[in-house]
Amino acid sequence: MVAARDHADHNRNFLFHRTRDNCQILTQEDPYLLLTGPSRAIVIVNPITLEVQLKVKSKTEPEKDEPLAFDISNHHQTYFMEKVIYGPSFCRRCNIEFAYASLVPSVEATISTIQVVDGTWPDCFRGRVAAHITSIKEGTVLLLDSRDGAMPISCSTGAIELSRRVVSVNLKGGEVVISVVASRIGGEDAGVVAAQGEVAFRPKRAGTSHGTCELGFCRINVTVAWSLLSTLRDMRLAAEKRVTKK
């Protein structure tokens, strides 16, 4: 697991959380963890704490699993920069690099539903869903990558089960672009893009936004829910109220 703690509630906010029976294979060619979070936006009004606990799965018994990375580190960035920030963490058996961006002011965007309508997703296509934050260079967040497997789509509703749903969007001048890419599985055309579509959303302080992207063989409906984030001023006012009550 990889988790973040901020001053909004100090609880673990899981960025990556997999059980032993649902592990991820890492290679030198593909060393990136497929993140499963966060479950809410991370607030960086004070330094955030990143906690890492990763193990190498034994081929035999759980007792023989070996530690890969155990680390706790603090990261802070309280001003807006139009680029991704890279924070290295050095462990005994590997090095880990975190990439994040600070958006001021920002709102939380939750991709609440992404649904296949007016058609079906072919079994011979893998899928990739990503969110691009236009105000940040390299600001692409991977929401789902089925890799060499079929897309996780509900047979009854057509809903796509994303690996993660929450991103932050700059409230002034930014947009979030949701893209869906279908590519072929196996054969000589493996990895060749067969269709792709995208839909852009302007941020709101509250409420929902709806959009559609066309892939040819189907249409994808996307719903984004918006919510405000706690600010340093909000936390100070809350602290003053607690002091007044005492």
Coordinates of N, CA and C in Angstrom, one line a residue:
M1 N 0.8 -1.2 0.0 CA 0.0 0.0 0.0 C 0.9 1.2 0.0
V2 N 0.3 2.3 -0.6 CA 0.9 3.7 -0.5 C -0.2 4.6 -0.1
A3 N 0.0 5.4 1.0 CA -1.1 6.2 1.5 C -0.5 7.6 1.8
A4 N -1.4 8.6 1.8 CA -1.1 10.0 2.1 C -1.9 10.4 3.3
R5 N -1.3 11.2 4.2 CA -2.0 11.8 5.3 C -1.9 13.4 5.1
D6 N -3.0 14.1 5.2 CA -2.9 15.5 5.2 C -3.6 16.1 6.5
H7 N -3.7 17.4 6.5 CA -4.3 18.1 7.7 C -5.8 18.2 7.7
A8 N -6.4 17.6 6.6 CA -7.9 17.7 6.6 C -8.5 16.8 7.6
D9 N -7.9 15.6 7.8 CA -8.4 14.7 8.8 C -7.3 13.8 9.4
H10 N -6.1 13.8 8.8 CA -5.0 13.0 9.3 C -5.1 11.5 9.1
N11 N -6.2 11.0 8.4 CA -6.4 9.6 8.2 C -5.7 9.2 6.9
R12 N -5.4 7.9 6.8 CA -4.8 7.4 5.6 C -5.7 7.6 4.4
N13 N -5.2 8.1 3.3 CA -5.9 8.3 2.1 C -5.1 7.4 1.1
F14 N -5.6 6.2 0.8 CA -4.9 5.2 0.0 C -4.7 5.7 -1.5
L15 N -3.5 5.7 -1.9 CA -3.2 5.9 -3.3 C -3.0 4.6 -4.1
F16 N -2.5 3.6 -3.4 CA -2.3 2.3 -3.9 C -2.6 1.3 -2.8
H17 N -3.5 0.3 -3.1 CA -3.9 -0.6 -2.1 C -4.3 -1.9 -2.7
R18 N -3.4 -2.9 -2.7 CA -3.7 -4.2 -3.3 C -3.4 -5.3 -2.2
T19 N -4.2 -6.4 -2.3 CA -4.0 -7.5 -1.4 C -3.0 -8.4 -2.1
R20 N -2.6 -9.4 -1.4 CA -1.6 -10.4 -1.9 C -2.2 -11.2 -3.1
D21 N -3.5 -11.4 -3.1 CA -4.1 -12.2 -4.2 C -4.4 -11.3 -5.4
N22 N -4.2 -10.0 -5.2 CA -4.5 -9.1 -6.3 C -3.3 -8.2 -6.6
C23 N -2.1 -8.8 -6.7 CA -0.8 -8.1 -6.7 C -0.6 -7.5 -8.2
Q24 N 0.3 -6.6 -8.3 CA 0.7 -6.1 -9.6 C 2.1 -6.5 -10.0
I25 N 2.3 -6.9 -11.2 CA 3.7 -7.3 -11.7 C 4.4 -6.0 -12.2
L26 N 5.6 -5.8 -11.7 CA 6.4 -4.7 -12.1 C 7.6 -5.2 -12.9
T27 N 7.9 -4.4 -13.9 CA 9.1 -4.8 -14.7 C 9.9 -3.5 -15.0
Q28 N 11.1 -3.7 -15.5 CA 11.9 -2.5 -15.8 C 11.3 -1.7 -16.9
E29 N 10.6 -2.3 -17.8 CA 9.9 -1.6 -18.9 C 8.6 -0.9 -18.4
D30 N 8.0 -1.5 -17.4 CA 6.8 -0.9 -16.9 C 6.8 -0.9 -15.3
P31 N 7.5 0.1 -14.8 CA 7.8 0.2 -13.3 C 6.7 1.0 -12.5
Y32 N 5.6 1.4 -13.2 CA 4.7 2.3 -12.6 C 3.6 1.6 -11.8
L33 N 3.3 2.0 -10.6 CA 2.2 1.4 -9.9 C 0.9 1.9 -10.5
L34 N -0.1 1.0 -10.7 CA -1.4 1.5 -11.1 C -2.2 1.9 -9.9
L35 N -2.3 3.2 -9.7 CA -2.9 3.8 -8.5 C -4.3 3.4 -8.4
T36 N -4.8 3.2 -7.2 CA -6.2 3.0 -6.9 C -6.9 4.1 -6.2
G37 N -6.2 5.2 -6.0 CA -6.7 6.3 -5.2 C -6.0 7.6 -5.7
P38 N -6.3 8.7 -5.0 CA -6.9 8.8 -3.7 C -8.4 8.8 -3.7
S39 N -9.0 8.5 -2.5 CA -10.5 8.5 -2.5 C -11.0 9.9 -2.4
R40 N -10.2 10.9 -2.0 CA -10.6 12.3 -2.0 C -9.3 13.1 -2.3
A41 N -9.5 14.4 -2.7 CA -8.4 15.2 -3.0 C -7.5 15.4 -1.8
I42 N -6.2 15.5 -2.0 CA -5.2 15.7 -1.0 C -5.0 17.2 -0.8
V43 N -5.1 17.7 0.4 CA -5.0 19.1 0.7 C -3.6 19.4 1.2
I44 N -2.9 20.3 0.5 CA -1.5 20.6 0.8 C -1.4 22.0 1.4
V45 N -2.1 22.3 2.5 CA -1.9 23.6 3.1 C -0.8 23.4 4.1
N46 N -0.5 22.2 4.5 CA 0.7 21.9 5.3 C 1.4 20.7 4.7
P47 N 2.6 20.4 5.1 CA 3.2 19.2 4.5 C 2.4 18.0 4.6
I48 N 2.4 17.2 3.6 CA 1.6 15.9 3.6 C 2.7 14.8 3.9
T49 N 2.2 13.7 4.5 CA 3.0 12.5 4.8 C 2.6 11.4 3.9
L50 N 3.6 10.8 3.2 CA 3.4 9.7 2.4 C 4.0 8.5 3.0
E51 N 3.2 7.4 3.1 CA 3.6 6.2 3.7 C 3.6 5.1 2.7
V52 N 4.7 4.3 2.6 CA 4.9 3.3 1.6 C 5.2 1.9 2.3
Q53 N 4.4 0.9 2.0 CA 4.6 -0.4 2.4 C 4.4 -1.4 1.2
L54 N 5.5 -1.8 0.6 CA 5.4 -2.7 -0.5 C 6.2 -4.0 -0.2
K55 N 5.7 -5.1 -0.7 CA 6.3 -6.4 -0.5 C 6.4 -7.1 -1.9
V56 N 7.4 -8.0 -2.0 CA 7.5 -8.9 -3.1 C 6.9 -10.2 -2.8
K57 N 5.9 -10.6 -3.6 CA 5.1 -11.8 -3.3 C 6.0 -13.1 -3.6
S58 N 6.0 -14.0 -2.6 CA 6.7 -15.3 -2.8 C 5.8 -16.2 -3.6
K59 N 6.5 -17.1 -4.4 CA 5.8 -18.0 -5.2 C 5.2 -19.2 -4.4
T60 N 5.6 -19.3 -3.1 CA 5.2 -20.4 -2.3 C 4.2 -20.0 -1.2
E61 N 4.8 -19.4 -0.1 CA 4.0 -19.1 1.1 C 4.0 -17.7 1.5
P62 N 2.9 -17.1 2.1 CA 2.9 -15.7 2.4 C 4.0 -15.4 3.4
E63 N 4.4 -16.3 4.3 CA 5.5 -16.0 5.3 C 6.8 -15.7 4.6
K64 N 7.0 -16.1 3.3 CA 8.2 -15.9 2.6 C 8.2 -14.7 1.8
D65 N 7.1 -13.9 1.8 CA 7.1 -12.6 1.1 C 8.2 -11.7 1.7
E66 N 8.9 -11.0 0.8 CA 10.0 -10.1 1.2 C 9.7 -8.7 1.1
P67 N 10.2 -7.8 2.0 CA 9.9 -6.4 2.0 C 10.6 -5.8 0.8
L68 N 9.9 -4.9 0.1 CA 10.5 -4.2 -1.1 C 10.8 -2.7 -0.7
A69 N 9.8 -2.1 -0.1 CA 10.0 -0.7 0.3 C 9.1 -0.3 1.5
F70 N 9.7 0.2 2.6 CA 9.0 0.7 3.7 C 9.6 2.1 4.0
D71 N 8.7 3.1 3.9 CA 9.2 4.5 4.0 C 8.1 5.4 4.4
I72 N 8.5 6.4 5.2 CA 7.6 7.5 5.6 C 8.3 8.8 5.3
S73 N 7.7 9.7 4.5 CA 8.4 10.9 4.1 C 7.4 12.1 4.0
N74 N 7.9 13.3 4.1 CA 7.0 14.5 4.1 C 7.3 15.3 2.8
H75 N 6.2 15.8 2.2 CA 6.3 16.6 1.0 C 5.4 17.8 1.2
H76 N 5.9 18.9 0.6 CA 5.1 20.2 0.7 C 5.3 21.0 -0.5
Q77 N 4.2 21.7 -0.9 CA 4.2 22.6 -2.0 C 3.0 23.5 -1.9
T78 N 3.1 24.7 -1.5 CA 1.9 25.5 -1.1 C 1.7 26.6 -2.2
Y79 N 2.4 26.6 -3.3 CA 2.1 27.6 -4.3 C 2.0 26.9 -5.7
F80 N 1.3 27.5 -6.6 CA 0.9 27.0 -7.9 C 2.1 27.0 -8.8
M81 N 2.4 25.9 -9.5 CA 3.4 25.8 -10.5 C 2.8 25.0 -11.7
E82 N 3.1 25.5 -12.9 CA 2.5 24.9 -14.1 C 3.4 23.7 -14.6
K83 N 3.7 22.9 -13.6 CA 4.5 21.7 -14.0 C 4.3 20.6 -12.9
V84 N 4.7 19.4 -13.2 CA 4.6 18.3 -12.2 C 5.9 18.3 -11.4
I85 N 5.7 18.1 -10.1 CA 6.8 18.1 -9.1 C 7.2 16.6 -8.8
Y86 N 8.5 16.4 -8.9 CA 9.0 15.0 -8.6 C 9.7 14.9 -7.3
G87 N 9.2 14.0 -6.4 CA 9.8 13.9 -5.1 C 10.3 12.5 -5.0
P88 N 11.7 12.3 -4.9 CA 12.2 10.9 -4.8 C 12.2 10.5 -3.3
S89 N 12.1 9.1 -3.2 CA 12.2 8.5 -1.9 C 13.1 7.3 -2.0
F90 N 14.2 7.2 -1.2 CA 15.2 6.2 -1.3 C 15.0 5.1 -0.3
C91 N 14.7 3.9 -0.7 CA 14.6 2.8 0.2 C 15.8 1.9 0.0
R92 N 15.8 0.9 0.9 CA 16.9 0.0 0.9 C 17.1 -0.9 -0.4
R93 N 15.9 -1.3 -0.9 CA 16.0 -2.2 -2.0 C 15.5 -1.6 -3.3
C94 N 15.0 -0.4 -3.3 CA 14.6 0.3 -4.5 C 14.5 1.8 -4.2
N95 N 14.3 2.5 -5.3 CA 14.0 4.0 -5.2 C 12.6 4.2 -5.7
I96 N 11.9 5.1 -5.1 CA 10.5 5.4 -5.5 C 10.5 6.9 -5.8
E97 N 9.8 7.2 -6.9 CA 9.6 8.6 -7.3 C 8.1 9.0 -7.3
F98 N 7.7 10.0 -6.6 CA 6.4 10.5 -6.6 C 6.3 11.7 -7.5
A99 N 5.2 11.7 -8.2 CA 4.9 12.9 -9.1 C 3.6 13.5 -8.7
Y100 N 3.6 14.8 -8.4 CA 2.3 15.5 -8.0 C 2.4 16.9 -8.5
A101 N 1.2 17.6 -8.4 CA 1.2 19.0 -8.8 C 0.3 19.7 -7.8
S102 N 0.6 21.0 -7.6 CA -0.1 21.8 -6.6 C -1.0 22.8 -7.4
L103 N -2.3 22.7 -7.1 CA -3.3 23.6 -7.8 C -3.9 24.5 -6.8
V104 N -3.7 25.8 -7.1 CA -4.3 26.8 -6.2 C -5.0 27.9 -7.0
P105 N -6.3 28.2 -6.8 CA -7.2 27.3 -6.0 C -7.7 26.2 -6.8
S106 N -8.2 25.1 -6.2 CA -8.6 24.0 -6.9 C -10.0 23.4 -6.3
V107 N -10.6 22.6 -7.2 CA -11.8 21.9 -6.7 C -11.6 20.4 -7.0
E108 N -12.4 19.6 -6.3 CA -12.3 18.2 -6.4 C -13.3 17.7 -7.5
A109 N -12.8 16.9 -8.5 CA -13.6 16.4 -9.5 C -13.7 14.8 -9.3
T110 N -14.8 14.3 -9.1 CA -15.0 12.9 -9.0 C -15.8 12.4 -10.2
I111 N -15.1 11.5 -11.0 CA -15.8 10.9 -12.1 C -16.8 9.8 -11.6
S112 N -18.0 10.2 -11.3 CA -18.9 9.4 -10.6 C -19.5 8.3 -11.5
T113 N -19.7 8.5 -12.8 CA -20.1 7.4 -13.7 C -19.5 7.6 -15.1
I114 N -19.1 6.5 -15.7 CA -18.6 6.5 -17.0 C -19.2 5.2 -17.6
Q115 N -20.1 5.4 -18.6 CA -21.0 4.3 -19.0 C -21.0 4.2 -20.5
V116 N -21.0 2.9 -21.0 CA -21.1 2.6 -22.4 C -22.6 2.6 -22.8
V117 N -23.0 3.4 -23.8 CA -24.4 3.4 -24.3 C -24.4 3.4 -25.8
D118 N -25.5 3.1 -26.4 CA -25.7 3.1 -27.8 C -24.6 2.2 -28.5
G119 N -24.4 1.0 -28.1 CA -23.4 0.1 -28.7 C -22.8 -0.8 -27.6
T120 N -21.8 -1.5 -28.0 CA -21.1 -2.4 -27.0 C -19.6 -2.3 -27.2
W121 N -18.9 -2.6 -26.1 CA -17.4 -2.6 -26.2 C -17.0 -4.0 -26.7
P122 N -16.3 -4.1 -27.8 CA -15.8 -5.4 -28.3 C -14.9 -6.1 -27.3
D123 N -15.0 -7.4 -27.2 CA -14.1 -8.2 -26.3 C -12.6 -8.1 -26.8
C124 N -12.4 -7.9 -28.1 CA -11.1 -7.9 -28.6 C -10.3 -6.6 -28.4
F125 N -11.0 -5.6 -27.7 CA -10.3 -4.3 -27.4 C -10.0 -4.2 -25.9
R126 N -8.8 -3.8 -25.6 CA -8.5 -3.3 -24.2 C -8.8 -1.9 -24.1
G127 N -8.8 -1.3 -22.9 CA -9.2 0.1 -22.8 C -8.3 0.9 -21.8
R128 N -8.3 2.2 -22.1 CA -7.5 3.1 -21.2 C -8.3 4.3 -21.0
V129 N -8.5 4.7 -19.8 CA -9.2 6.0 -19.5 C -8.3 6.9 -18.7
A130 N -8.2 8.1 -19.1 CA -7.3 9.1 -18.4 C -8.0 10.4 -18.3
A131 N -7.5 11.2 -17.3 CA -7.9 12.6 -17.1 C -6.7 13.5 -17.3
H132 N -6.9 14.5 -18.2 CA -5.8 15.4 -18.4 C -6.2 16.8 -17.8
I133 N -5.4 17.4 -17.0 CA -5.6 18.7 -16.4 C -4.9 19.7 -17.2
T134 N -5.6 20.5 -17.9 CA -5.1 21.4 -18.9 C -4.1 22.5 -18.4
S135 N -4.3 22.8 -17.1 CA -3.5 23.9 -16.5 C -2.1 23.4 -16.1
I136 N -1.8 22.1 -16.1 CA -0.6 21.6 -15.7 C 0.1 20.8 -16.8
K137 N 1.3 21.1 -17.1 CA 2.1 20.4 -18.1 C 2.3 19.0 -17.6
E138 N 2.2 18.0 -18.4 CA 2.3 16.6 -18.1 C 1.1 16.2 -17.1
G139 N 0.1 17.0 -17.1 CA -1.0 16.7 -16.1 C -2.0 15.7 -16.5
T140 N -1.5 14.4 -16.8 CA -2.4 13.3 -17.2 C -2.5 12.3 -16.0
V141 N -3.7 12.0 -15.6 CA -3.9 11.1 -14.5 C -4.6 9.8 -15.1
L142 N -3.9 8.7 -14.9 CA -4.5 7.4 -15.4 C -5.6 6.9 -14.5
L143 N -6.8 6.8 -15.0 CA -7.9 6.3 -14.2 C -8.2 4.8 -14.4
L144 N -7.8 4.3 -15.5 CA -8.0 2.8 -15.8 C -7.1 2.4 -16.9
D145 N -6.5 1.2 -16.8 CA -5.7 0.6 -17.9 C -6.0 -0.9 -17.8
S146 N -6.8 -1.4 -18.7 CA -7.1 -2.9 -18.6 C -5.9 -3.7 -19.1
R147 N -4.9 -3.0 -19.7 CA -3.7 -3.7 -20.2 C -4.0 -4.7 -21.2
D148 N -3.7 -6.0 -21.0 CA -4.0 -7.0 -22.0 C -5.3 -7.8 -21.7
G149 N -6.1 -7.2 -20.8 CA -7.4 -7.8 -20.4 C -8.5 -7.0 -21.0
A150 N -9.7 -7.6 -20.9 CA -10.9 -7.0 -21.3 C -11.3 -5.8 -20.4
M151 N -12.1 -4.9 -20.9 CA -12.5 -3.7 -20.1 C -13.5 -4.2 -19.0
P152 N -13.3 -3.7 -17.8 CA -14.2 -4.1 -16.7 C -15.6 -3.4 -16.8
I153 N -16.5 -3.9 -17.6 CA -17.8 -3.3 -17.8 C -18.9 -4.1 -17.3
S154 N -19.8 -3.5 -16.6 CA -21.0 -4.2 -16.1 C -21.9 -4.6 -17.2
C155 N -22.3 -5.9 -17.3 CA -23.1 -6.4 -18.3 C -24.5 -5.8 -18.3
S156 N -25.0 -5.5 -17.1 CA -26.4 -5.0 -16.9 C -26.5 -3.5 -17.1
T157 N -25.5 -2.7 -16.7 CA -25.6 -1.3 -16.8 C -24.7 -0.6 -17.8
G158 N -23.7 -1.3 -18.2 CA -22.7 -0.8 -19.1 C -21.7 0.2 -18.5
A159 N -21.7 0.2 -17.1 CA -20.8 1.1 -16.4 C -19.4 0.5 -16.4
I160 N -18.4 1.4 -16.6 CA -17.0 1.0 -16.6 C -16.5 1.2 -15.1
E161 N -15.8 0.1 -14.6 CA -15.3 0.2 -13.2 C -13.9 0.8 -13.3
L162 N -13.8 2.0 -12.9 CA -12.5 2.7 -12.9 C -11.6 2.2 -11.7
S163 N -10.3 2.3 -11.9 CA -9.4 2.0 -10.8 C -9.3 3.1 -9.8
R164 N -9.5 4.4 -10.3 CA -9.5 5.5 -9.4 C -10.5 6.6 -10.1
R165 N -11.0 7.5 -9.3 CA -12.0 8.4 -9.8 C -11.8 9.9 -9.5
V166 N -10.9 10.2 -8.5 CA -10.8 11.6 -8.0 C -9.6 12.2 -8.6
V167 N -9.8 13.5 -9.1 CA -8.7 14.3 -9.5 C -9.0 15.7 -9.0
S168 N -7.9 16.6 -9.0 CA -8.1 18.0 -8.6 C -7.9 18.8 -9.9
V169 N -8.7 19.9 -10.0 CA -8.7 20.7 -11.2 C -8.6 22.2 -10.7
N170 N -7.7 22.9 -11.4 CA -7.5 24.3 -11.1 C -8.8 25.1 -11.4
L171 N -9.3 25.8 -10.4 CA -10.6 26.5 -10.5 C -10.6 27.7 -11.5
K172 N -9.4 28.3 -11.7 CA -9.3 29.5 -12.6 C -8.4 29.1 -13.8
G173 N -9.1 29.0 -14.9 CA -8.4 28.7 -16.2 C -8.1 27.3 -16.5
G174 N -8.5 26.4 -15.7 CA -8.2 25.0 -16.0 C -9.4 24.2 -16.5
E175 N -9.2 23.1 -17.1 CA -10.2 22.1 -17.5 C -9.7 20.7 -17.2
V176 N -10.7 19.8 -17.1 CA -10.3 18.4 -17.1 C -10.9 17.7 -18.3
V177 N -10.0 17.0 -19.0 CA -10.4 16.3 -20.3 C -10.3 14.8 -20.0
I178 N -11.5 14.2 -20.1 CA -11.6 12.7 -19.9 C -11.4 12.1 -21.3
S179 N -10.4 11.2 -21.5 CA -10.2 10.5 -22.7 C -10.4 9.0 -22.6
V180 N -10.9 8.4 -23.6 CA -11.1 6.9 -23.6 C -10.4 6.4 -24.9
V181 N -9.5 5.4 -24.7 CA -8.8 4.9 -25.9 C -9.0 3.4 -25.9
A182 N -9.4 2.8 -27.1 CA -9.6 1.4 -27.3 C -8.5 0.9 -28.2
S183 N -7.8 -0.1 -27.9 CA -6.7 -0.7 -28.7 C -6.9 -2.2 -28.7
R184 N -6.3 -2.8 -29.7 CA -6.5 -4.3 -29.9 C -5.7 -5.1 -29.0
I185 N -6.3 -6.3 -28.7 CA -5.6 -7.3 -27.8 C -5.1 -8.4 -28.7
G186 N -3.8 -8.7 -28.6 CA -3.2 -9.9 -29.2 C -3.1 -9.8 -30.7
G187 N -2.4 -10.7 -31.3 CA -2.3 -10.8 -32.8 C -1.3 -9.8 -33.3
E188 N -1.2 -9.6 -34.6 CA -0.2 -8.7 -35.2 C -0.6 -7.3 -34.9
D189 N -1.9 -7.0 -34.7 CA -2.3 -5.6 -34.4 C -2.4 -5.3 -32.9
A190 N -1.7 -6.1 -32.1 CA -1.8 -5.8 -30.6 C -1.3 -4.4 -30.3
G191 N -2.0 -3.7 -29.5 CA -1.7 -2.4 -29.1 C -2.0 -1.2 -30.1
V192 N -2.5 -1.6 -31.3 CA -2.9 -0.6 -32.2 C -4.2 0.1 -31.8
V193 N -4.2 1.4 -31.8 CA -5.4 2.1 -31.4 C -6.5 2.0 -32.4
A194 N -7.6 1.5 -32.0 CA -8.8 1.3 -32.9 C -9.7 2.5 -32.9
A195 N -9.9 3.1 -31.7 CA -10.8 4.2 -31.6 C -10.4 5.0 -30.3
Q196 N -10.7 6.3 -30.3 CA -10.5 7.1 -29.1 C -11.4 8.3 -29.2
G197 N -11.8 8.8 -28.0 CA -12.6 10.0 -27.9 C -12.4 10.7 -26.6
E198 N -12.8 11.9 -26.5 CA -12.5 12.7 -25.3 C -13.6 13.7 -25.1
V199 N -13.8 14.2 -23.9 CA -14.8 15.2 -23.5 C -14.2 16.1 -22.4
A200 N -14.4 17.4 -22.6 CA -13.8 18.3 -21.7 C -14.8 18.9 -20.7
F201 N -14.4 19.2 -19.5 CA -15.3 19.8 -18.5 C -14.7 21.0 -17.9
R202 N -15.4 22.1 -17.8 CA -14.9 23.3 -17.0 C -15.3 23.1 -15.6
P203 N -14.4 23.4 -14.7 CA -14.7 23.2 -13.2 C -15.8 24.0 -12.7
K204 N -16.5 23.5 -11.7 CA -17.6 24.2 -11.0 C -17.3 24.1 -9.5
R205 N -17.9 25.0 -8.7 CA -17.7 24.9 -7.3 C -18.6 23.9 -6.6
A206 N -19.6 23.4 -7.3 CA -20.5 22.4 -6.8 C -21.4 21.9 -8.0
G207 N -22.1 20.8 -7.7 CA -23.0 20.3 -8.7 C -22.3 19.2 -9.6
T208 N -22.9 18.9 -10.7 CA -22.4 17.9 -11.6 C -22.3 18.4 -13.0
S209 N -21.5 17.7 -13.8 CA -21.4 18.0 -15.3 C -21.5 16.7 -16.0
H210 N -22.1 16.8 -17.2 CA -22.4 15.6 -18.1 C -21.8 15.9 -19.4
G211 N -21.2 14.8 -20.0 CA -20.6 14.9 -21.3 C -20.6 13.6 -22.0
T212 N -20.3 13.6 -23.3 CA -20.3 12.4 -24.1 C -19.1 12.4 -25.1
C213 N -18.5 11.2 -25.2 CA -17.5 11.0 -26.3 C -17.8 9.8 -27.1
E214 N -17.6 10.0 -28.4 CA -17.9 9.0 -29.4 C -16.7 8.2 -29.8
L215 N -16.9 6.8 -29.8 CA -15.8 5.9 -30.2 C -16.1 5.2 -31.5
G216 N -17.2 5.5 -32.1 CA -17.6 4.8 -33.3 C -18.5 3.6 -33.1
F217 N -17.9 2.6 -32.4 CA -18.7 1.4 -32.1 C -19.6 1.5 -30.9
C218 N -19.4 2.6 -30.1 CA -20.3 2.9 -29.0 C -20.1 4.4 -28.6
R219 N -21.0 4.8 -27.7 CA -20.9 6.2 -27.1 C -20.6 6.0 -25.6
I220 N -19.8 6.9 -25.1 CA -19.5 6.9 -23.6 C -20.1 8.1 -23.0
N221 N -20.9 7.9 -22.0 CA -21.4 9.0 -21.2 C -20.6 9.2 -19.9
V222 N -20.2 10.4 -19.6 CA -19.4 10.7 -18.5 C -20.1 11.7 -17.6
T223 N -20.1 11.4 -16.3 CA -20.6 12.4 -15.3 C -19.6 12.7 -14.3
V224 N -19.4 14.0 -14.0 CA -18.4 14.5 -13.1 C -19.1 15.2 -12.0
A225 N -18.8 14.9 -10.7 CA -19.3 15.6 -9.6 C -18.2 16.5 -9.0
W226 N -18.6 17.8 -8.6 CA -17.7 18.8 -8.2 C -17.9 19.1 -6.7
S227 N -16.8 19.4 -6.0 CA -16.9 19.8 -4.6 C -15.7 20.7 -4.2
L228 N -15.9 21.6 -3.3 CA -14.9 22.5 -2.9 C -14.0 21.8 -1.9
L229 N -12.7 22.3 -1.7 CA -11.8 21.7 -0.8 C -11.6 22.7 0.4
S230 N -11.1 22.1 1.5 CA -10.8 22.9 2.6 C -9.5 23.7 2.3
T231 N -9.6 25.0 2.8 CA -8.4 25.9 2.6 C -7.8 26.2 4.0
L232 N -6.7 26.8 4.0 CA -6.0 27.2 5.2 C -6.9 28.1 6.0
R233 N -7.6 29.0 5.3 CA -8.5 29.9 6.0 C -9.7 29.1 6.7
D234 N -10.2 28.1 6.0 CA -11.3 27.3 6.6 C -10.8 26.6 7.9
M235 N -9.6 26.1 7.9 CA -9.0 25.4 9.0 C -8.8 26.3 10.2
R236 N -8.3 27.6 9.9 CA -8.1 28.5 10.9 C -9.4 28.9 11.6
L237 N -10.5 29.1 10.8 CA -11.8 29.5 11.3 C -12.3 28.3 12.2
A238 N -12.1 27.1 11.7 CA -12.6 26.0 12.5 C -11.9 25.9 13.9
A239 N -10.6 26.1 13.8 CA -9.8 26.1 15.1 C -10.2 27.2 16.0
E240 N -10.5 28.4 15.5 CA -11.0 29.5 16.3 C -12.3 29.2 17.0
K241 N -13.2 28.5 16.2 CA -14.5 28.1 16.8 C -14.3 27.1 18.0
R242 N -13.4 26.2 17.8 CA -13.1 25.2 18.9 C -12.6 25.9 20.1
V243 N -11.7 26.9 19.9 CA -11.2 27.6 21.0 C -12.3 28.5 21.7
T244 N -13.2 29.1 20.9 CA -14.2 29.9 21.5 C -15.2 29.0 22.4
K245 N -15.5 27.8 21.9 CA -16.4 26.9 22.6 C -15.8 26.5 23.9
K246 N -14.4 26.3 24.0 CA -13.8 25.9 25.2 C -13.9 27.1 26.3

